[in-house]
XYZ file of C-alpha atoms in Angstrom:
772
model
C 15.051 4.031 36.278
C 18.470 5.580 37.048
C 20.659 3.127 38.980
C 22.215 4.636 42.073
C 23.476 1.380 43.693
C 24.737 -2.070 42.816
C 23.407 -5.234 44.534
C 26.015 -7.921 44.939
C 25.417 -11.484 46.134
C 28.047 -13.922 47.432
C 28.425 -17.700 47.557
C 27.705 -17.535 51.333
C 24.236 -16.164 50.805
C 24.958 -12.570 51.721
C 23.846 -9.523 49.702
C 25.716 -6.207 49.734
C 24.457 -2.927 48.374
C 27.268 -0.760 46.891
C 27.198 2.800 45.636
C 28.768 3.499 42.227
C 32.133 4.226 43.861
C 32.114 0.726 45.402
C 31.284 1.696 49.029
C 29.050 -0.709 51.001
C 25.845 0.995 51.993
C 23.768 -1.971 53.246
C 24.299 -5.680 54.119
C 21.717 -8.511 54.237
C 22.363 -11.844 55.838
C 19.097 -13.651 54.882
C 18.267 -14.057 51.244
C 14.697 -12.916 50.502
C 12.810 -10.489 48.401
C 12.092 -7.343 50.409
C 11.442 -3.645 49.992
C 14.557 -1.493 49.895
C 12.833 1.621 51.088
C 10.068 0.050 53.210
C 9.875 -2.610 55.939
C 7.693 -4.779 53.848
C 9.317 -8.160 52.801
C 8.622 -11.482 51.218
C 10.059 -14.751 52.461
C 9.420 -18.301 51.325
C 11.266 -21.610 51.315
C 11.887 -23.137 47.860
C 12.563 -26.744 46.843
C 15.801 -25.658 45.227
C 18.093 -22.621 45.413
C 17.001 -19.497 43.690
C 19.321 -18.748 40.761
C 17.975 -15.458 39.528
C 15.318 -12.920 40.442
C 13.696 -10.292 38.116
C 11.540 -7.364 39.239
C 8.850 -5.790 37.147
C 10.214 -2.760 35.248
C 7.691 -0.531 37.095
C 9.437 -1.307 40.393
C 9.848 1.950 42.363
C 11.212 3.014 45.707
C 7.808 2.708 47.379
C 6.491 -0.566 46.119
C 6.933 -3.514 43.788
C 4.015 -5.216 42.010
C 5.490 -8.362 40.477
C 8.684 -10.420 40.418
C 9.792 -13.759 39.112
C 12.236 -16.232 40.574
C 14.129 -18.956 38.911
C 15.475 -22.308 40.057
C 14.182 -25.430 38.354
C 10.902 -23.598 37.954
C 10.062 -20.107 36.704
C 7.636 -18.601 39.249
C 5.673 -15.320 38.894
C 4.645 -13.595 42.082
C 2.065 -10.853 41.941
C -0.242 -9.089 44.410
C -3.983 -9.714 44.144
C -6.710 -7.299 45.095
C -6.565 -8.440 48.756
C -2.902 -7.447 48.772
C -1.812 -11.046 49.027
C 0.768 -12.825 46.955
C -0.445 -14.995 44.099
C 2.042 -17.476 42.595
C 1.998 -18.760 38.983
C 4.316 -21.306 37.320
C 5.432 -19.905 33.951
C 7.781 -22.762 33.075
C 9.398 -25.926 34.424
C 10.903 -29.260 33.410
C 13.855 -28.121 31.284
C 16.539 -27.825 33.995
C 17.884 -24.826 35.833
C 16.790 -21.267 34.847
C 20.174 -19.417 34.543
C 19.152 -15.872 33.443
C 15.966 -13.723 33.462
C 15.464 -10.302 31.837
C 12.178 -8.399 32.090
C 11.260 -5.395 29.857
C 7.772 -3.851 29.611
C 5.378 -6.763 29.209
C 8.016 -9.228 27.978
C 9.952 -11.714 30.112
C 12.943 -13.526 28.569
C 14.730 -16.418 30.351
C 17.344 -19.015 29.497
C 17.751 -22.606 30.582
C 19.862 -25.522 29.297
C 17.688 -25.898 26.133
C 17.341 -22.296 24.905
C 15.764 -18.929 25.392
C 12.037 -18.366 25.889
C 10.020 -15.111 25.656
C 6.789 -14.704 27.555
C 4.170 -11.951 27.038
C 2.724 -11.183 30.491
C -0.083 -9.079 29.063
C -1.539 -11.908 27.011
C -0.125 -14.672 29.303
C 1.336 -16.380 26.215
C 4.776 -17.759 25.517
C 5.856 -16.244 22.213
C 8.862 -18.258 21.091
C 11.721 -20.551 21.924
C 15.222 -19.713 20.585
C 17.277 -22.906 20.667
C 20.902 -23.046 21.827
C 23.273 -23.237 18.819
C 26.482 -24.877 20.096
C 25.284 -27.809 22.208
C 28.816 -29.082 22.733
C 29.512 -26.324 25.260
C 28.343 -26.972 28.790
C 25.584 -24.487 29.635
C 26.770 -24.218 33.259
C 30.304 -23.287 32.130
C 29.223 -20.987 29.269
C 25.963 -19.481 30.427
C 23.553 -17.468 28.251
C 23.733 -13.628 28.264
C 20.518 -11.636 27.738
C 19.828 -7.864 27.381
C 16.976 -5.798 26.064
C 17.929 -3.058 23.654
C 14.461 -1.589 23.819
C 10.922 -2.780 24.631
C 10.821 -5.233 21.684
C 14.470 -6.035 20.867
C 16.251 -8.848 22.761
C 19.969 -9.594 22.304
C 21.038 -13.159 23.015
C 24.660 -14.163 23.433
C 25.607 -17.816 24.027
C 29.035 -19.314 23.605
C 30.464 -17.396 20.627
C 27.062 -16.770 18.957
C 25.043 -13.537 19.059
C 21.455 -13.189 17.905
C 19.356 -10.042 17.737
C 15.610 -10.904 18.078
C 12.753 -8.430 17.445
C 9.255 -9.101 18.837
C 6.618 -8.078 16.274
C 2.852 -7.948 16.113
C 1.222 -10.723 14.128
C -1.304 -9.894 11.405
C -4.823 -10.587 12.871
C -5.681 -12.675 9.811
C -2.846 -15.033 10.467
C -3.457 -15.594 14.220
C -5.816 -18.582 14.436
C -4.457 -20.432 17.477
C -1.070 -18.645 17.400
C 0.179 -15.969 19.867
C -0.568 -12.365 18.899
C 3.157 -11.710 18.661
C 6.136 -13.505 16.980
C 9.885 -13.131 16.994
C 12.115 -12.361 14.005
C 15.919 -12.815 14.162
C 17.197 -9.799 12.306
C 20.915 -10.459 12.894
C 22.929 -13.629 13.773
C 26.772 -13.919 13.744
C 29.685 -15.613 15.340
C 32.395 -13.951 17.432
C 36.032 -14.848 17.976
C 35.739 -15.361 21.690
C 33.218 -16.586 24.279
C 30.494 -14.161 25.379
C 30.309 -13.324 29.127
C 27.841 -10.354 28.907
C 26.114 -7.988 26.533
C 24.820 -4.386 26.828
C 23.352 -1.971 24.224
C 25.151 1.274 23.323
C 22.987 3.226 20.893
C 23.045 1.158 17.677
C 26.102 -0.748 18.770
C 26.818 -3.483 21.358
C 29.146 -3.614 24.314
C 30.434 -7.176 24.630
C 32.433 -8.832 27.452
C 34.564 -11.710 26.105
C 36.168 -14.655 27.820
C 39.520 -15.279 26.047
C 41.717 -18.415 25.918
C 45.140 -18.374 24.324
C 47.721 -20.976 23.598
C 50.875 -21.150 25.666
C 54.205 -20.752 23.812
C 55.840 -23.571 25.858
C 52.910 -25.988 26.234
C 50.036 -27.079 24.076
C 47.491 -26.300 26.777
C 45.217 -23.193 26.656
C 45.546 -20.478 29.286
C 42.915 -18.000 30.375
C 43.767 -14.495 29.221
C 42.524 -11.100 30.352
C 38.836 -10.549 29.575
C 38.087 -8.128 26.684
C 35.501 -5.354 26.572
C 34.631 -4.695 22.932
C 32.311 -2.364 21.128
C 30.927 -3.908 17.940
C 28.607 -2.855 15.153
C 26.111 -5.639 14.382
C 25.466 -6.457 10.710
C 22.877 -8.914 9.367
C 25.369 -11.815 9.180
C 28.499 -10.407 10.690
C 29.849 -7.592 12.917
C 32.412 -4.797 12.706
C 34.797 -4.194 15.608
C 34.736 -0.522 16.725
C 37.059 -0.694 19.733
C 38.644 -3.296 22.006
C 40.137 -3.145 25.515
C 41.782 -5.942 27.526
C 40.877 -5.610 31.183
C 43.232 -6.430 34.087
C 41.314 -8.107 36.947
C 42.708 -10.083 39.847
C 43.262 -13.769 39.294
C 42.082 -13.607 35.657
C 44.286 -16.628 34.970
C 42.034 -18.784 37.229
C 38.670 -17.516 36.017
C 36.182 -19.238 33.675
C 33.591 -17.787 31.339
C 30.833 -18.236 34.006
C 32.835 -16.141 36.427
C 32.305 -12.934 34.512
C 29.119 -10.786 34.260
C 28.303 -7.482 32.452
C 25.558 -5.256 33.792
C 24.669 -1.732 32.719
C 22.886 1.308 33.875
C 20.980 2.966 31.040
C 20.400 6.308 32.701
C 24.107 7.008 33.432
C 25.750 4.987 30.592
C 27.614 2.936 33.250
C 28.788 -0.554 32.587
C 29.801 -2.962 35.428
C 32.298 -5.758 34.721
C 31.921 -8.295 37.566
C 34.543 -10.966 38.367
C 35.057 -13.099 41.462
C 37.632 -10.686 42.894
C 36.921 -7.362 41.188
C 34.152 -5.089 39.963
C 35.245 -2.773 37.111
C 33.081 0.228 36.372
C 33.226 1.508 32.798
C 31.482 4.486 31.310
C 31.161 5.930 27.869
C 33.773 8.452 26.990
C 32.602 12.078 26.798
C 34.005 14.972 24.786
C 36.326 15.951 27.646
C 37.886 12.448 27.567
C 38.316 12.700 23.846
C 39.970 16.149 24.176
C 42.277 14.732 26.883
C 43.385 11.980 24.522
C 43.932 14.439 21.634
C 45.989 16.781 23.782
C 48.009 13.829 25.132
C 48.723 12.819 21.580
C 49.675 16.469 20.753
C 46.860 16.670 18.168
C 46.058 20.225 19.186
C 44.331 21.195 15.918
C 41.772 18.425 16.306
C 41.468 19.102 20.076
C 40.739 22.776 19.435
C 38.202 21.917 16.748
C 36.475 19.378 19.020
C 36.337 21.891 21.843
C 34.865 24.574 19.582
C 32.203 22.221 18.268
C 31.160 20.947 21.710
C 31.951 24.006 23.835
C 28.532 23.806 25.497
C 29.015 20.243 26.569
C 32.600 20.151 27.752
C 33.099 20.567 31.521
C 36.797 20.227 32.240
C 38.251 22.006 29.273
C 38.299 25.617 27.955
C 38.617 26.481 24.274
C 41.013 29.340 24.908
C 43.249 27.234 27.229
C 43.472 24.503 24.620
C 44.302 27.146 22.000
C 47.053 28.593 24.242
C 48.523 25.062 24.602
C 48.456 24.764 20.840
C 50.251 28.119 20.394
C 52.839 27.200 22.989
C 53.379 23.901 21.143
C 53.853 25.715 17.827
C 56.293 28.155 19.318
C 58.261 25.368 20.931
C 58.468 23.612 17.565
C 59.533 26.952 15.925
C 56.504 27.086 13.621
C 56.214 30.799 14.326
C 53.975 31.686 11.417
C 51.416 29.053 12.341
C 51.527 30.129 15.998
C 50.948 33.777 15.022
C 48.073 32.793 12.737
C 46.465 30.821 15.550
C 46.610 33.866 17.765
C 44.036 35.562 15.657
C 41.592 32.715 16.335
C 42.454 31.821 19.916
C 43.047 35.226 21.547
C 40.011 36.821 19.955
C 39.054 40.009 21.810
C 41.284 39.509 24.843
C 43.594 42.495 24.414
C 45.618 41.579 27.502
C 46.527 38.144 26.052
C 47.314 39.802 22.735
C 49.851 42.166 24.266
C 51.431 39.285 26.253
C 51.841 37.273 23.010
C 53.281 40.274 21.164
C 55.955 40.747 23.881
C 56.690 37.001 23.818
C 57.152 37.151 20.038
C 59.444 40.185 20.526
C 61.496 38.172 23.071
C 62.069 35.375 20.603
C 62.719 37.838 17.743
C 59.580 36.982 15.783
C 57.586 40.274 15.729
C 57.366 39.984 11.961
C 55.499 36.732 12.191
C 52.729 38.199 14.420
C 52.505 41.575 12.740
C 50.025 40.635 9.969
C 47.560 39.089 12.448
C 47.259 41.897 15.026
C 43.793 43.294 15.743
C 43.099 46.372 13.629
C 39.298 46.774 13.746
C 37.125 48.199 16.538
C 39.185 46.442 19.206
C 42.863 47.510 19.129
C 46.050 47.268 21.104
C 47.869 50.281 22.502
C 49.525 52.428 19.803
C 52.961 51.652 21.327
C 52.535 47.994 20.352
C 52.052 48.826 16.637
C 54.886 51.439 16.748
C 57.242 48.851 18.269
C 56.504 46.509 15.317
C 56.884 49.262 12.746
C 60.276 50.250 14.179
C 61.360 46.621 14.066
C 60.474 46.412 10.340
C 62.071 49.787 9.627
C 65.379 48.472 10.976
C 65.548 45.409 8.842
C 62.856 45.249 6.105
C 61.777 48.351 4.176
C 59.391 46.367 1.967
C 57.690 44.782 4.901
C 57.447 48.195 6.584
C 55.773 49.656 3.497
C 53.312 46.760 3.357
C 52.280 47.385 6.963
C 51.814 51.104 6.347
C 49.555 50.265 3.352
C 47.548 47.625 5.218
C 47.258 49.194 8.738
C 44.821 52.092 9.294
C 46.729 55.325 9.845
C 45.152 55.833 13.313
C 46.614 52.660 14.792
C 49.882 54.481 15.730
C 51.334 57.886 16.207
C 51.775 59.103 12.671
C 54.230 61.888 13.416
C 56.536 59.530 15.344
C 56.654 57.115 12.368
C 57.204 60.045 9.905
C 60.144 61.243 11.917
C 61.591 57.692 11.980
C 61.281 57.379 8.216
C 62.804 60.851 7.639
C 65.812 59.803 9.815
C 66.329 56.710 7.678
C 66.037 58.799 4.477
C 68.930 60.973 5.648
C 71.112 57.867 5.314
C 69.445 56.685 2.122
C 67.820 59.757 0.382
C 66.969 58.057 -2.913
C 65.318 54.978 -1.532
C 62.069 54.746 -3.456
C 60.389 52.398 -1.014
C 60.917 54.813 1.901
C 59.932 57.786 -0.200
C 56.649 56.116 -1.268
C 55.882 55.109 2.249
C 56.609 58.634 3.482
C 54.162 59.963 0.887
C 51.504 57.540 2.178
C 52.119 58.691 5.707
C 51.794 62.332 4.651
C 48.508 61.374 2.952
C 47.192 59.771 6.163
C 48.135 63.053 7.972
C 46.355 65.059 5.233
C 49.601 66.829 4.281
C 48.840 66.309 0.601
C 51.227 68.911 -0.792
C 54.168 67.071 0.731
C 52.832 63.728 -0.564
C 52.314 65.200 -4.068
C 55.929 66.420 -4.269
C 57.225 62.980 -3.403
C 54.928 61.232 -5.869
C 55.893 63.652 -8.702
C 59.564 63.164 -7.769
C 59.110 59.395 -8.011
C 56.739 59.568 -10.991
C 54.406 57.404 -8.979
C 51.286 56.087 -10.581
C 49.067 57.241 -7.683
C 49.824 60.895 -8.271
C 46.705 61.483 -10.427
C 44.514 59.521 -8.047
C 45.786 61.665 -5.174
C 45.079 64.894 -7.044
C 41.517 63.841 -7.928
C 40.670 62.345 -4.525
C 41.825 65.364 -2.488
C 41.140 68.107 -5.128
C 44.759 69.297 -5.206
C 44.493 71.309 -8.472
C 45.522 74.513 -6.839
C 48.677 72.721 -5.626
C 49.727 71.586 -9.169
C 49.605 74.883 -11.012
C 53.373 75.211 -10.727
C 53.937 71.493 -11.284
C 52.283 71.122 -14.693
C 55.637 70.481 -16.455
C 56.445 67.737 -13.940
C 53.087 66.132 -14.512
C 53.541 66.313 -18.324
C 57.038 64.834 -18.097
C 55.614 61.988 -16.061
C 52.675 61.057 -18.337
C 51.714 63.524 -21.066
C 48.405 61.825 -21.974
C 47.057 61.435 -18.422
C 48.198 64.968 -17.510
C 46.505 66.603 -20.519
C 43.307 64.669 -19.987
C 43.209 65.719 -16.351
C 43.936 69.384 -17.214
C 41.262 69.508 -19.913
C 38.694 67.724 -17.664
C 39.286 70.428 -14.983
C 39.438 73.611 -16.989
C 37.255 75.270 -14.332
C 40.029 74.668 -11.752
C 43.137 75.280 -13.906
C 42.515 77.715 -16.791
C 43.823 77.199 -20.370
C 45.806 80.456 -20.122
C 47.522 79.212 -16.956
C 48.483 75.932 -18.553
C 49.759 77.707 -21.698
C 51.774 80.048 -19.475
C 53.345 77.224 -17.549
C 54.254 75.319 -20.727
C 55.618 78.363 -22.625
C 59.224 77.098 -22.282
C 58.342 73.535 -23.308
C 56.757 73.942 -26.806
C 56.655 70.207 -27.426
C 54.424 69.810 -24.363
C 52.442 72.896 -25.234
C 51.692 71.386 -28.656
C 50.355 68.200 -27.041
C 48.061 70.205 -24.738
C 46.727 72.549 -27.491
C 46.329 69.715 -30.004
C 44.076 67.790 -27.575
C 42.208 71.002 -26.713
C 41.559 71.626 -30.435
C 40.356 68.007 -30.888
C 37.824 68.541 -28.107
C 36.621 71.953 -29.182
C 37.745 73.951 -32.289
C 36.942 77.272 -30.698
C 38.070 77.205 -27.066
C 41.744 77.824 -27.879
C 41.239 80.097 -30.871
C 43.524 82.784 -29.562
C 46.390 80.224 -29.782
C 45.683 79.003 -33.327
C 48.283 81.228 -34.844
C 50.933 79.799 -32.413
C 49.693 76.296 -33.172
C 50.614 76.678 -36.856
C 54.291 76.789 -35.969
C 53.857 74.004 -33.331
C 52.242 71.694 -35.851
C 54.880 72.545 -38.393
C 57.638 71.770 -35.910
C 56.362 68.763 -34.005
C 53.422 67.250 -35.819
C 53.235 67.945 -39.549
C 50.758 65.097 -40.314
C 48.097 66.979 -38.297
C 48.953 70.423 -39.824
C 46.735 70.113 -42.908
C 43.727 68.717 -40.857
C 44.198 71.682 -38.456
C 44.270 74.182 -41.331
C 41.118 72.637 -42.819
C 39.153 72.577 -39.529
C 40.230 75.870 -37.963
C 38.231 78.943 -38.790
C 40.443 81.259 -36.638
C 43.741 80.538 -38.244
C 45.348 83.559 -40.099
C 45.890 82.234 -43.625
C 48.681 84.662 -44.532
C 50.729 83.605 -41.532
C 50.056 79.968 -42.212
C 51.023 80.429 -45.892
C 54.213 82.122 -44.878
C 55.209 79.271 -42.532
C 54.350 76.582 -45.056
C 56.260 78.327 -47.877
C 59.266 78.780 -45.618
C 59.318 75.065 -44.875
C 58.322 74.088 -48.437
C 55.148 72.229 -47.360
C 53.667 71.946 -50.822
C 50.323 70.204 -49.918
C 49.644 72.662 -47.121
C 50.610 75.604 -49.421
C 48.298 74.311 -52.186
C 45.474 74.141 -49.740
C 46.060 77.637 -48.387
C 46.393 79.113 -51.912
C 43.078 77.539 -52.936
C 41.533 78.738 -49.645
C 42.711 82.204 -50.417
C 41.280 82.077 -53.983
C 44.585 81.707 -55.868
C 43.575 78.386 -57.516
C 45.665 78.793 -60.636
C 48.841 79.202 -58.515
C 47.833 76.183 -56.453
C 47.295 74.090 -59.584
C 50.618 75.194 -60.911
C 52.382 74.052 -57.708
C 50.720 70.677 -58.048
C 51.817 70.298 -61.635
C 55.340 71.641 -61.231
C 56.423 70.715 -57.749
C 54.405 67.564 -57.108
C 54.185 66.477 -60.736
C 51.023 64.582 -59.716
C 48.420 64.615 -62.471
C 45.873 62.714 -60.401
C 46.147 65.249 -57.551
C 45.879 68.057 -60.151
C 42.759 66.434 -61.629
C 41.252 65.979 -58.146
C 41.989 69.627 -57.377
C 40.321 70.728 -60.655
C 37.303 68.513 -59.913
C 36.985 70.027 -56.410
C 37.094 73.611 -57.751
C 34.851 72.849 -60.817
C 36.256 75.818 -62.741
C 36.481 75.712 -66.585
C 39.540 78.005 -66.657
C 41.387 75.558 -64.331
C 40.653 72.691 -66.666
C 41.950 74.776 -69.607
C 45.126 75.551 -67.611
C 45.563 71.883 -66.771
C 45.187 70.875 -70.389
C 47.558 73.624 -71.549
C 50.187 72.465 -69.026
C 49.808 68.795 -69.866
C 49.592 69.048 -73.627
C 53.348 68.506 -74.198
C 53.661 65.819 -71.470
C 52.423 62.450 -72.778
C 52.100 60.819 -69.249
C 49.914 63.773 -68.113
C 47.767 63.459 -71.301
C 47.190 59.796 -70.448
C 46.134 60.775 -66.946
C 43.776 63.426 -68.339
C 42.267 61.091 -70.920
C 41.591 58.530 -68.160
C 39.908 60.978 -65.731
C 38.318 64.020 -67.342
C 35.720 62.277 -69.412
C 32.919 62.915 -66.949
C 33.834 66.562 -66.257
C 35.145 68.043 -69.541
C 34.467 67.237 -73.160
C 37.460 65.016 -74.173
C 37.351 66.520 -77.692
C 38.820 69.724 -76.231
C 41.823 67.722 -75.140
C 42.141 65.438 -78.154
C 42.064 68.294 -80.667
C 45.017 69.996 -78.986
C 47.239 66.898 -79.060
C 50.043 67.340 -81.654
C 50.190 65.100 -84.616
C 52.595 62.217 -84.191
C 52.987 62.536 -80.391
C 53.476 59.201 -78.683
C 51.079 58.849 -75.831
C 51.390 55.844 -73.450
C 48.398 53.565 -73.309
C 46.487 55.768 -75.742
C 44.278 52.919 -76.947
C 43.222 52.073 -73.459
C 42.565 55.722 -72.718
C 40.425 56.110 -75.837
C 38.519 52.939 -74.975
C 37.833 54.314 -71.512
C 36.644 57.653 -72.991
C 34.253 55.732 -75.282
C 33.194 53.533 -72.419
C 32.530 56.612 -70.263
C 30.633 58.182 -73.144
C 28.464 55.067 -73.626
C 27.866 55.052 -69.912
C 26.770 58.662 -70.026
C 24.400 57.809 -72.935
C 23.005 54.871 -70.969
C 22.523 57.104 -67.905
C 20.730 59.714 -69.988
C 18.464 57.087 -71.525
C 17.761 55.605 -68.149
C 17.023 58.993 -66.703
C 14.781 59.801 -69.668
C 12.737 56.596 -69.125
C 12.443 57.480 -65.456
C 11.407 61.048 -66.266
C 8.792 59.855 -68.829
C 7.374 57.334 -66.332
C 7.300 59.937 -63.567
C 5.693 62.508 -65.896
C 2.981 60.088 -66.934
C 2.359 59.105 -63.280
C 2.120 62.736 -62.225
C -0.133 63.622 -65.160
C -2.468 60.829 -64.222
C -2.440 61.935 -60.635
C -3.225 65.547 -61.704
C -6.035 64.365 -63.954
C -7.587 62.343 -61.096
C -7.273 65.292 -58.788
C -8.883 67.676 -61.270
C -11.769 65.271 -61.839
C -12.813 65.469 -58.223
C -15.756 67.664 -57.234
C -15.289 70.900 -55.322
C -17.401 71.772 -52.335
C -19.129 75.147 -52.659
C -21.052 76.583 -49.600
C -22.052 79.897 -48.173
C -18.567 80.536 -46.663
C -16.968 80.779 -50.115
C -16.664 84.220 -51.803
C -16.177 85.416 -55.405
C -12.466 86.258 -55.945
C -13.518 89.213 -58.138
C -16.325 91.001 -56.329
C -15.672 89.443 -52.901
C -19.387 88.793 -52.353
C -20.717 85.484 -51.119
C -20.520 82.965 -53.960
C -24.024 81.629 -53.271
C -27.113 84.008 -53.490
C -29.290 84.474 -50.458
C -32.288 83.235 -52.503
C -31.388 79.802 -53.750
C -34.625 79.663 -55.787
C -33.199 82.100 -58.324
C -31.008 80.971 -61.224
C -27.247 81.631 -60.685
C -24.024 80.568 -62.390
C -20.679 79.955 -60.639
C -17.315 79.170 -62.225
C -14.833 77.060 -60.148
C -11.253 76.580 -61.456
C -8.987 73.613 -60.587
C -6.916 75.909 -58.423
C -9.969 76.243 -56.154
C -10.565 79.928 -56.989
C -14.361 80.722 -57.463
C -16.036 83.481 -59.476
C -19.574 84.598 -60.387
C -19.849 83.930 -64.072
C -20.818 87.550 -64.698
C -17.659 88.696 -62.908
C -15.392 86.971 -65.474
C -14.545 88.262 -69.006
C -16.584 86.618 -71.779
C -13.437 84.727 -72.813
C -12.521 83.708 -69.236
C -11.249 80.167 -69.620
C -8.342 80.601 -67.048
C -8.214 81.758 -63.484
C -7.315 85.454 -63.659
C -5.503 85.324 -60.331
C -3.213 82.395 -61.202
C -2.581 83.784 -64.711
C -1.576 87.123 -63.199
C 0.951 85.437 -60.925
C 2.749 84.099 -63.995
C 2.622 87.393 -65.928
C 3.495 89.852 -63.094
C 1.998 92.065 -60.430
C -1.257 93.856 -61.251
C -2.034 91.906 -64.410
C -5.021 90.128 -62.919
C -6.661 93.318 -61.730
C -6.255 94.998 -65.035
C -7.713 92.099 -66.940
C -10.640 91.965 -64.549
C -11.337 95.657 -65.240
C -11.250 94.938 -68.959
């Protein structure tokens, strides 16, 4: 039931009904139980004053079914079926009943001895919870009761709190016992005396009576009452919050003068004293945000508002955010303030523009620039241009960063280009401004202008720009600039796009820069030996001038190179190795060998050359040239053993000539000879084994039968090999070569196939022999 009024009784026997603002709505002079919304009432004289009254939880506006009253007796009043009141005594004989709380079917009451719980559905008393501190007067420190739910009773008496849970007893254990029992799940002591209790979710709201010692006297004085929120634990509690309440004449009040009542539906708590009633309520999210803003904890306030934006009533997320931004600006934390704009202002373009102008006024446009909207929702172009002009005045690097990060359609591109151009007039070599201008030209699709600047600056993005926008027609006259910038990248790009820039055009552009032309033609030749064949003659001189190590490989691989021209160039430059190769390529091997022996004096190279040519006359020339040079003889003895008979060399050595390492050379010759003998023997064994294996295979093949049927013909008369009448006697000769003959068609001495024999002797032999 939601409480919409407060009933307040006085010592003079009057009852006042107050609304939750404290206004008196009704006043009753006679104390009795009566219907608030009907004229029906109940009046009876009692032997002693009524201390407390409890209505059944199902009490409604239109009727009440049951109630209990407490004095020295606990009386239950309920209507019978004749609509008359029936009275039952639930308890008596233990002094005055000081407190009654009714929840569902359970009634709890307190007297001077302890707390009892009664089950009205079974008409049984369940338990008796004894008072702990019997030294305290029960009339001065009364018991406080409250139900947390339908089965959980919280008892506060003196400084002790107990949490009691009513549970169902196991049917097997009942016997003569009540069907329910009570278990104390938590019991602990508090620092002060308890005046009232109320549940708050899993926590407790407690009203404490406080006494404190005087500094000047030893006597205790009454202090302000405390309203605490505590978290019960099995044997202790944890304080969550604590507030000291200021009520009138608190110095004269005792513990029994305070009460705590609560309204579950509205989370309202009433602190009642002789002179005041204080209404407390649970703080909501708006209260929490108020406190955070008051403490200037704007970050937490904004977060709390965002999390609970559906529940807050007095606050607005954007207003809190604006307060936060103002606070950051006032504390000169401009970067944080600008960063918060992105979150707080959101899609409100009007607020955005106001903030931009505020940042301009305080000279902090740079701070807000990186957080401006740049997606689907945008500010007016003039706002972005104003910021760009501000950067252009003081910070070229920052200006360049904005141009790279901002989409080109945020502002008037031509206006910014003109502004950059004006600045370049004062500082024409500034690379930052030039790069930025190139990017602006790119946004405006004036790629030729951008390319010129990139090439002038040798900027790394020049190749990306060419590929991205297909600017190959624009670079035909800029090939030298590209090559000067990065030869490797330029050549790769030119070769990859031959269909857009021809080989002839590139060669024409590089005609005055032969070193660059060589790089281009060399890479072209590496990719394809035939595409640049018309330039192979020119390449001979380029290789000779700029890249001799690759000249000989080029001469070897090119089939379009004029040998006479190449020989002329190599002889002019005295390139012996290249000249030797060309002479051998042109067939003048003896002259090539002579150059190796005379100019290179390299017997190993001469031997290699003779081996490659495999010409007996060259070997003879080599021996003749070396015969009077002992070092050359040593080289020949060590290397020619497998190509030329060493005896030819040894016989021509003059008697008495000293030859270095002759013994070793002779040993090597003998070793090579033994090796050749071993190789021949090994080969012979392999050949014999292979011959035997093949002979056996041939024998097995020849031993197989040969199928003869009516489709076979005689190779001599070309008639069917089998007669039409198989009953007659006939003779057929079949050779291993699968040729077949009638026996009468062969010569009397025909032991070999005439056809195969004729192939070995010559054309026509078989026919002639057949005729014989």
